[in-house]
Structures are given as structure tokens and as C-alpha cells.
Short mmCIF file of C-alpha atoms in Angstrom, two decimals:
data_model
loop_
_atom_site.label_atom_id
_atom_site.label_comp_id
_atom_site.label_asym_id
_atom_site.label_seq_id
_atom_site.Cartn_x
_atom_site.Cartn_y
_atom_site.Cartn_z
CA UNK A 28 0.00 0.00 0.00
CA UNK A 29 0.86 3.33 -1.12
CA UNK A 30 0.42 6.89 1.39
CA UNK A 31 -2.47 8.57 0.16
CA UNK A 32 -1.74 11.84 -1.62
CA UNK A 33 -4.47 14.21 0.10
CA UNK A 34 -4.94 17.78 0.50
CA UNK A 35 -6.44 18.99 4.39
CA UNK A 36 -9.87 20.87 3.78
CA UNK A 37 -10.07 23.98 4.99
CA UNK A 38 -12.81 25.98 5.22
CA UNK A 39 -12.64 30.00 6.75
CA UNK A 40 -15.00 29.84 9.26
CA UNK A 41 -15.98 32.17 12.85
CA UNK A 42 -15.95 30.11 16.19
CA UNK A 43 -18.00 32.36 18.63
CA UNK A 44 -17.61 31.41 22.25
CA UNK A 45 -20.66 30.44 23.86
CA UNK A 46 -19.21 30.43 27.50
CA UNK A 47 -16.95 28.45 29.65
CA UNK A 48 -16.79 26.64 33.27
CA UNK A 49 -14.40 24.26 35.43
CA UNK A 50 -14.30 21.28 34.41
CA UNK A 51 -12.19 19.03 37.25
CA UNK A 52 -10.90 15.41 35.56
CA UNK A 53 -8.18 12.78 37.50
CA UNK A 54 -5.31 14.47 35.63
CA UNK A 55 -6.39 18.10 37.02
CA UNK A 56 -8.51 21.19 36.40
CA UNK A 57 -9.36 22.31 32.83
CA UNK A 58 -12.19 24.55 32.03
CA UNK A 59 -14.11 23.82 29.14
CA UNK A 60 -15.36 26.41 26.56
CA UNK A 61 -18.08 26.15 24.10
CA UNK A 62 -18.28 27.22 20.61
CA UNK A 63 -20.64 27.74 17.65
CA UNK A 64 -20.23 28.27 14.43
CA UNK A 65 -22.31 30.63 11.82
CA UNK A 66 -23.82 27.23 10.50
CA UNK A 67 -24.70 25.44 14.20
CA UNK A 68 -21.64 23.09 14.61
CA UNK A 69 -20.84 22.87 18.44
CA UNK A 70 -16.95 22.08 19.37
CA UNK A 71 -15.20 22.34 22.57
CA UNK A 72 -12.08 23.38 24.12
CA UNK A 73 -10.57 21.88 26.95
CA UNK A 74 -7.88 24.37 28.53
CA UNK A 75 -5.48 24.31 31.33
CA UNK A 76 -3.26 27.09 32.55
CA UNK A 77 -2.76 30.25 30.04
CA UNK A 78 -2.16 29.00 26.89
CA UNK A 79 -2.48 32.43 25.87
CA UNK A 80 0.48 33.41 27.37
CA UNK A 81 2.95 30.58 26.11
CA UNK A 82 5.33 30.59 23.12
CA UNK A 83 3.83 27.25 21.76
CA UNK A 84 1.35 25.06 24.11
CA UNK A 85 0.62 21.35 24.01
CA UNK A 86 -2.15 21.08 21.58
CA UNK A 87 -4.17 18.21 20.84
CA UNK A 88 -6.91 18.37 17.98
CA UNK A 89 -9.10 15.51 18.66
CA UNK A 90 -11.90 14.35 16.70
CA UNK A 91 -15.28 13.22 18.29
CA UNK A 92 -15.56 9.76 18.55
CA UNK A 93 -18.41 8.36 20.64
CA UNK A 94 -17.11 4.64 19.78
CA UNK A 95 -14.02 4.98 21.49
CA UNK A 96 -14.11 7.68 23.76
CA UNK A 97 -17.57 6.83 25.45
CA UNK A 98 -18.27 3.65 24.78
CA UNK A 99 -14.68 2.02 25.50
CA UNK A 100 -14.26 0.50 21.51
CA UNK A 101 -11.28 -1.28 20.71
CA UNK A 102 -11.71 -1.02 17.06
CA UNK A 103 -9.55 2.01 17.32
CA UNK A 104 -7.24 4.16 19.07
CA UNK A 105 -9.29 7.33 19.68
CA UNK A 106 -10.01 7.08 23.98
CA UNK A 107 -6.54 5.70 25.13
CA UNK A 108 -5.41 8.86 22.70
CA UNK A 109 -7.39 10.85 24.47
CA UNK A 110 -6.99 10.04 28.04
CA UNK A 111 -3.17 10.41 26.85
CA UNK A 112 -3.28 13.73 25.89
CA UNK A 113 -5.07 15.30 29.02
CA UNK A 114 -2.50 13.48 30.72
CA UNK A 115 0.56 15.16 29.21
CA UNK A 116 -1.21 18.39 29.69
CA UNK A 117 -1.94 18.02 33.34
CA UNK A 118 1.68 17.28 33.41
CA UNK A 119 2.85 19.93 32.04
CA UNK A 120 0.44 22.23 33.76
CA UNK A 121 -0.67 23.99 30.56
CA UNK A 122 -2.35 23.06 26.95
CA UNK A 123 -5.20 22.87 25.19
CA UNK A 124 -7.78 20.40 23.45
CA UNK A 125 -9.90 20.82 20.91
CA UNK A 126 -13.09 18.22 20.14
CA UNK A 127 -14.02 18.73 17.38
CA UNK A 128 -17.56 17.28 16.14
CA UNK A 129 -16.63 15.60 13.63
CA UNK A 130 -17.49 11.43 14.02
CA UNK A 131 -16.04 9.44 11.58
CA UNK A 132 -13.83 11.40 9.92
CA UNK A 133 -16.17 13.56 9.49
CA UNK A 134 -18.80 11.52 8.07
CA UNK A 135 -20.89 11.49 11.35
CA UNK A 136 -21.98 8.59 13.49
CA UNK A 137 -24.62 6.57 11.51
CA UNK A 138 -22.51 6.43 8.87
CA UNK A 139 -19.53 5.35 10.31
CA UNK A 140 -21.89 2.64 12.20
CA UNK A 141 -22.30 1.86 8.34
CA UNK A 142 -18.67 1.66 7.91
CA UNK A 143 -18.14 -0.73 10.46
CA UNK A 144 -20.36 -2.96 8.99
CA UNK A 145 -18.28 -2.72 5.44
CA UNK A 146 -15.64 -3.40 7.34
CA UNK A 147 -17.12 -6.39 9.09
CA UNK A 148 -18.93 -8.08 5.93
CA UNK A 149 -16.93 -7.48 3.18
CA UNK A 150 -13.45 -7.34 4.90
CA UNK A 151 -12.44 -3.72 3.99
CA UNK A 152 -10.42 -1.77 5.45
CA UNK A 153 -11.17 2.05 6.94
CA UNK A 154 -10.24 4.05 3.94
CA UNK A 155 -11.96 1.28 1.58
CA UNK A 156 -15.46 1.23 3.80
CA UNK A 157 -16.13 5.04 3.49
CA UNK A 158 -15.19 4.99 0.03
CA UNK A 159 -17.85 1.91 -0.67
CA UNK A 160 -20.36 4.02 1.05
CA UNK A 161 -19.83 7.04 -1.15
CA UNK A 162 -17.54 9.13 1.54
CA UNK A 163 -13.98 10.72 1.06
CA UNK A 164 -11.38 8.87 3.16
CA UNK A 165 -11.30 11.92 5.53
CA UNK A 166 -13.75 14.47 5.18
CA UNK A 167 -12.57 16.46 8.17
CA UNK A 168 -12.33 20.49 8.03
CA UNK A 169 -9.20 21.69 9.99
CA UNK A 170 -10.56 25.71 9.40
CA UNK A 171 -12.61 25.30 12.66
CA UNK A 172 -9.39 24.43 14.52
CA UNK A 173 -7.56 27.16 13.52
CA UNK A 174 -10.64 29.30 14.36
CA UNK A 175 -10.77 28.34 17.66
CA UNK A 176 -7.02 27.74 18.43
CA UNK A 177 -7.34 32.32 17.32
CA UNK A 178 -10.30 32.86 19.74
CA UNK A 179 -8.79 31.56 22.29
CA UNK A 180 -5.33 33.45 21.90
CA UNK A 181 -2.82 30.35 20.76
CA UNK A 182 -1.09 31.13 17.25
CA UNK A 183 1.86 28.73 17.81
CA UNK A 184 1.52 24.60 19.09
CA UNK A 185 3.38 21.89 20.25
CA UNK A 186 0.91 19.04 18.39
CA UNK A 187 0.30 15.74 19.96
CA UNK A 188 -0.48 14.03 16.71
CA UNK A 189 0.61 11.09 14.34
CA UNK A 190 -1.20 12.32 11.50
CA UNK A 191 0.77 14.78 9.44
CA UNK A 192 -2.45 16.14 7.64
CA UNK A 193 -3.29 17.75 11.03
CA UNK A 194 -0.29 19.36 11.24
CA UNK A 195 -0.54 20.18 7.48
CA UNK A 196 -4.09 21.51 8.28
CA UNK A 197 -3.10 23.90 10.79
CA UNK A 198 -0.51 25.47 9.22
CA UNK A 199 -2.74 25.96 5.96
CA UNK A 200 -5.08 27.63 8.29
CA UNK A 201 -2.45 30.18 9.91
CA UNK A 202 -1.38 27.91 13.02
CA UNK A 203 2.56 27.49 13.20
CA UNK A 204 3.39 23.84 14.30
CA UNK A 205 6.49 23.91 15.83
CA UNK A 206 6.93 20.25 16.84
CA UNK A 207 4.80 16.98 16.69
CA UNK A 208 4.98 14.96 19.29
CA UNK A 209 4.03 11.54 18.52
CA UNK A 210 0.98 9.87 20.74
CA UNK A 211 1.19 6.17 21.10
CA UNK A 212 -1.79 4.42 23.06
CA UNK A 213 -4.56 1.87 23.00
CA UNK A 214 -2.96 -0.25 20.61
CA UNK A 215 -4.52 -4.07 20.80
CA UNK A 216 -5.61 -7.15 18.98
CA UNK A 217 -8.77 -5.29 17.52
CA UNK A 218 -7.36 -2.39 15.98
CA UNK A 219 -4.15 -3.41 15.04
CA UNK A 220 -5.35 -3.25 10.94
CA UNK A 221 -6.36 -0.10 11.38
CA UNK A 222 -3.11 1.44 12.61
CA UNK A 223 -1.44 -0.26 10.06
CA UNK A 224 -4.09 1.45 7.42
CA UNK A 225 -3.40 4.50 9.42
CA UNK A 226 0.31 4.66 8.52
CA UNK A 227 0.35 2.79 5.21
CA UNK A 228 -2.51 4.81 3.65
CA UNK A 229 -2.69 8.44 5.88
CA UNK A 230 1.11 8.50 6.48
CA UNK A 231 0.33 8.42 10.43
CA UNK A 232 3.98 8.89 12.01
CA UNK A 233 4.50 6.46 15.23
CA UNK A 234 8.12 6.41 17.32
CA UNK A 235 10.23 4.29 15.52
CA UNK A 236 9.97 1.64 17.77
CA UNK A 237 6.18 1.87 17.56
CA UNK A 238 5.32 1.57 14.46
CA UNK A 239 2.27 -1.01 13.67
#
């Protein structure tokens, strides 16, 4: 398999804050700040410390996923990913989080429910199932990041990401990424095709050592 050739969308969009509160988890305070865009879409932030005032925060931009952050899912890597990066950033006392509504790669729940079942009949793989059900391998819009990453003060990142089309993304949309930092987690017996998808078709960038 080949590394997909694929170009981040990006779409200029306004992130208006709708209001933030505390927001206490086991690996410390954040506070958690709503936004809306002009066309409805709700996203949150989840900040510690003063991002604001730092030369280049930890940043993760993670993408909704009900599967594997609620519902425990092995299928893929998104929860342990999560709980990974609000770890580092309680460590470090300061960084941000972005999660973003967009299921499935931005194809939304249902369908990727759909997906699965591709994936579970027919034997395809991630990129293959969204493509048999009419869907662009990744149909996720990195403008909204970089909107809300602006409202909230934070023009430079440290990026806790394998995926170079994030980091790609950003910088497109005015963000400078000034390191990726590579986050390894949740790999097991159920998702360990996908990973490999991840890097053979997406280019997803593991430690060395790490790789699927």
C-alpha cells in the first residue's frame, strides 16, 4: 500500500464562544469552553493554565468519537489517545484540546456505524469502507481548529499528533506547528489493521519503535 496523496480541507469559518466553566478530571482542572459556528456546529475546548500566554502550548486536535471515547471500543485508538493527551497536559500544567464534532472522519456517526459494517462483511479496510459508502477517506475540516485555536489566543503549538495532515491543516489555516509529538496508546488485537491502514494509507507517524 501506497500513502495517500491528500490535501487537508479547509474551510474560513468564525468560532464564537458560547461560555466556559471548570471542568475538574483525575489528571487536574481544565475549564471547558463552548463554541458555535455561523452554521450550528458545536466544538469544545478543553484548557489548562494560560495557553495564551505561552510561546507554543501542548495542543491536541481531537476528533469526536463516541465509539471509542464513550463507549470504550477497541476497534480504534481514539479514547486511550485521548486520556493520553489530558495526561501530558496536566503534566505539564498547561495546553489545550480541541473536540471537534466531527465522528467518523467527518462523516458522522450513523454512517460510520455503516462503515463498520463494510468493514465487518466485506473485509475492507477504513479508507476502503467510506469509500464503498460514497464518503472521502477523511472528510474532516481543519478551518474550525484554527478558528478556535485564534479565539482563544494560541497562534503557535506543540501538536500531539501522528497524523501529518493535522499538522498540514493547521498550518494551511495560519497555526505554526512547531513540533509533533508523537501519541502512542490503546494499541490491541482489535485495531491493530487499522493502525497499520493508518500509517500505510494516511502517512500516520509512530516512534520508531512503535510503528504497527
Amino acid at each position: 500500500m501506497t500513502t495517500m496523496s491528500t490535501n487537508p480541507k479547509i474551510t474560513p469559518v468564525t468560532a464564537k464562544a458560547t461560555g466556559d466553566a471548570r471542568l475538574p478530571t483525575q489528571w487536574g482542572e481544565f475549564r471547558i469552553h463552548g463554541f458555535e459556528t455561523a452554521n450550528g456546529e458545536e466544538h469544545i475546548a478543553l484548557v489548562m493554565g494560560q495557553p495564551d500566554q505561552a510561546e507554543a502550548p501542548l495542543v491536541r486536535v481531537h476528533s469526536e468519537c463516541l465509539t471509542g471515547d464513550a463507549l470504550f471500543s477497541q476497534r480504534c485508538d481514539c479514547g486511550p489517545q485521548l486520556e493520553a493527551a489530558m495526561q501530558r497536559i496536566g503534566e505539564a500544567g498547561e495546553g489545550v484540546i480541541l473536540y471537534l464534532r466531527q465522528e467518523g472522519r467527518g462523516i458522522g456517526l450513523l454512517n460510520k456505524i455503516r462503515a463498520y459494517a463494510v468493514q465487518d462483511l466485506e473485509g475492507a479496510d477504513t479508507v476502503e469502507a467510506n469509500e464503498a459508502l460514497g464518503f472521502a477517506p477523511d472528510a474532516r475540516d481543519y478551518g474550525v481548529a484554527a478558528a478556535m485555536l485564534s479565539t482563544l489566543g494560541v497562534h503557535q503549538v506543540r501538536l500531539m499528533t501522528n497524523n501529518p495532515q493535522k499538522v498540514a491543516g493547521l498550518q494551511a489555516a495560519g497555526v505554526t506547528v512547531v513540533e509533533r509529538l508523537a501519541i502512542y496508546a490503546g494499541r490491541n488485537p482489535h485495531n491493530h489493521a487499522y493502525l497499520k491502514t493508518k500509517a500505510a494509507k494516511f502517512g500516520h507517524q509512530f516512534d520508531d519503535d512503535k510503528t504497527p
